[in-house]
Amino acid sequence: MNAPSSAVLVLGGARSGKSAFAERLVAETGLSRHYIATGRAWDDEMRERIAKHRSDRGEGWRTHEEPLALVERLEALDDPGNVILVDCLTLWVTNLMMEELDMAGEFARLADFIPRAKAKLVLVSNEVGLGIVPDNRMAREFRDHAGRLHQSIAAAAAEVYFVAAGLPLKMKG
């Protein structure tokens, strides 16, 4: 693997403050801000969550909705004048699973891209491996996929944070 890039991975549980923390990191760069939204609005509740995220983020962002082709979108935006916030990797995992795509291949492509990125990357993801063992196969597979993805992205990233109760704990870098 190449040397770690300037990429930052931000992990945390639901409503931990990880997205707000990631947005602050992006704002501090002074670069052109791009937001890659991986979520799909499957129902009214998800549509409301997406609208709230967009409203909370405020002005000054270029939003790109990309549920599947994450690496291709990152490559298209890869410029040293850009900072790209990806929110979130676990929704991307869900989308890949639902489409029955090659999880290991997609994860490897993302991990391989990170060290060669010219843009500053901030990647947000839900830590889902700290709770009880899920009671069904699909949920266990999701947890396992997310855990493997987090390990590969953390290895490729220069910095890794874990956010709980709005407080970031720097784990790497």
XYZ file of C-alpha atoms in Angstrom:
173
model
C 0.000 0.000 0.000
C 1.091 3.590 -0.628
C 1.905 6.002 2.184
C -1.143 7.433 3.934
C -2.697 10.485 2.323
C -4.129 13.576 3.941
C -7.513 11.834 4.157
C -9.479 11.860 7.397
C -11.864 9.128 8.554
C -14.525 10.168 11.088
C -16.340 7.325 12.852
C -19.109 7.455 15.434
C -22.506 6.145 16.383
C -25.886 7.519 15.378
C -26.334 11.155 16.450
C -22.801 11.221 17.855
C -21.905 14.538 16.204
C -19.617 12.971 13.612
C -21.083 14.835 10.612
C -20.927 18.219 12.363
C -17.318 17.528 13.373
C -16.442 16.495 9.792
C -18.070 19.659 8.430
C -15.949 21.766 10.806
C -12.808 19.994 9.558
C -13.813 20.789 5.979
C -14.569 24.443 6.757
C -11.112 24.877 8.301
C -9.387 23.987 5.021
C -10.536 27.055 3.087
C -10.804 24.877 -0.041
C -13.776 24.526 -2.392
C -16.266 22.358 -0.463
C -17.887 19.326 -2.070
C -20.332 17.030 -0.302
C -20.908 13.521 -1.644
C -24.190 12.220 -0.255
C -24.443 8.437 -0.482
C -27.917 8.097 1.059
C -30.979 7.128 -0.903
C -34.396 8.505 0.014
C -36.256 5.198 0.234
C -39.070 6.612 2.384
C -40.439 9.823 3.923
C -38.320 9.498 7.058
C -35.115 9.254 5.011
C -36.208 12.188 2.819
C -36.641 14.253 6.005
C -33.196 13.226 7.282
C -31.581 14.210 3.976
C -33.382 17.584 3.968
C -32.294 18.271 7.562
C -28.669 17.386 6.776
C -28.721 19.738 3.793
C -30.294 22.540 5.848
C -27.866 22.064 8.752
C -24.908 22.150 6.356
C -25.859 25.605 5.090
C -24.505 27.497 2.107
C -21.145 27.107 0.421
C -21.349 23.423 -0.464
C -21.636 21.727 -3.845
C -23.686 18.593 -3.238
C -23.276 15.455 -5.337
C -25.669 12.568 -4.771
C -23.807 9.329 -5.427
C -25.224 6.118 -3.966
C -22.983 3.616 -5.807
C -20.165 4.969 -8.002
C -18.258 6.608 -5.153
C -14.735 6.159 -6.516
C -15.741 7.467 -9.940
C -17.278 10.576 -8.342
C -14.189 11.110 -6.182
C -11.974 10.809 -9.262
C -14.118 13.369 -11.112
C -13.750 15.874 -8.244
C -10.085 15.116 -7.512
C -8.390 18.491 -7.573
C -5.959 19.985 -5.028
C -8.283 22.997 -4.676
C -11.131 20.791 -3.433
C -12.052 19.262 -0.123
C -14.550 16.427 -0.421
C -16.767 15.247 2.416
C -18.282 11.781 1.923
C -21.271 11.163 4.194
C -21.586 8.352 4.769
C -19.710 5.160 4.006
C -22.187 2.901 5.803
C -25.035 4.084 3.571
C -22.753 3.334 0.621
C -22.228 -0.191 2.032
C -26.011 -0.608 2.260
C -26.437 0.508 -1.351
C -23.729 -1.879 -2.570
C -25.350 -4.751 -0.651
C -28.818 -3.983 -2.019
C -27.440 -3.987 -5.580
C -25.445 -7.179 -4.850
C -22.210 -5.591 -6.067
C -18.662 -6.755 -5.378
C -18.105 -5.429 -1.845
C -14.437 -6.404 -1.526
C -13.659 -4.997 -4.965
C -15.381 -1.660 -4.275
C -13.718 -1.364 -0.860
C -10.291 -2.054 -2.392
C -10.879 0.541 -5.108
C -11.698 3.176 -2.478
C -8.740 2.263 -0.263
C -6.434 2.351 -3.314
C -7.748 5.774 -4.380
C -7.249 7.485 -1.011
C -3.409 7.638 -0.996
C -3.284 9.045 -4.517
C -6.052 11.643 -4.090
C -5.042 15.227 -4.805
C -8.143 16.613 -3.081
C -8.447 16.647 0.695
C -10.871 13.852 1.713
C -13.024 13.618 4.830
C -14.968 10.361 5.061
C -17.768 9.840 7.610
C -19.071 6.452 8.694
C -21.174 4.870 11.405
C -19.364 2.562 13.788
C -21.768 -0.375 14.004
C -19.583 -3.019 15.606
C -19.871 -1.939 19.241
C -23.370 -3.234 19.970
C -25.019 -6.591 20.305
C -24.674 -9.227 17.600
C -27.475 -8.659 15.064
C -30.176 -11.327 15.001
C -30.298 -11.855 11.236
C -27.847 -12.786 8.528
C -28.159 -9.617 6.428
C -27.555 -7.357 9.451
C -24.534 -9.451 10.489
C -23.155 -9.265 6.942
C -23.669 -5.490 6.943
C -21.827 -5.140 10.271
C -18.989 -7.315 8.974
C -18.715 -5.408 5.673
C -18.661 -2.073 7.525
C -15.964 -3.324 9.890
C -13.751 -4.522 7.043
C -14.254 -1.249 5.158
C -13.390 0.822 8.229
C -10.171 -1.121 8.748
C -9.017 -0.588 5.166
C -9.939 3.107 5.110
C -8.328 3.716 8.521
C -5.119 2.124 7.215
C -5.140 4.419 4.165
C -6.119 7.618 6.020
C -3.687 10.026 7.645
C -6.063 10.780 10.516
C -8.879 8.847 12.181
C -11.330 10.242 14.738
C -14.006 8.554 16.825
C -16.812 10.903 17.883
C -19.094 10.281 20.871
C -21.444 12.824 22.480
C -20.059 15.461 20.106
C -16.512 14.942 21.376
C -13.845 13.800 18.922
C -11.174 11.368 20.047
C -8.170 11.323 17.715
C -7.187 7.710 17.116
C -4.556 8.150 14.393
C -2.379 10.946 13.085
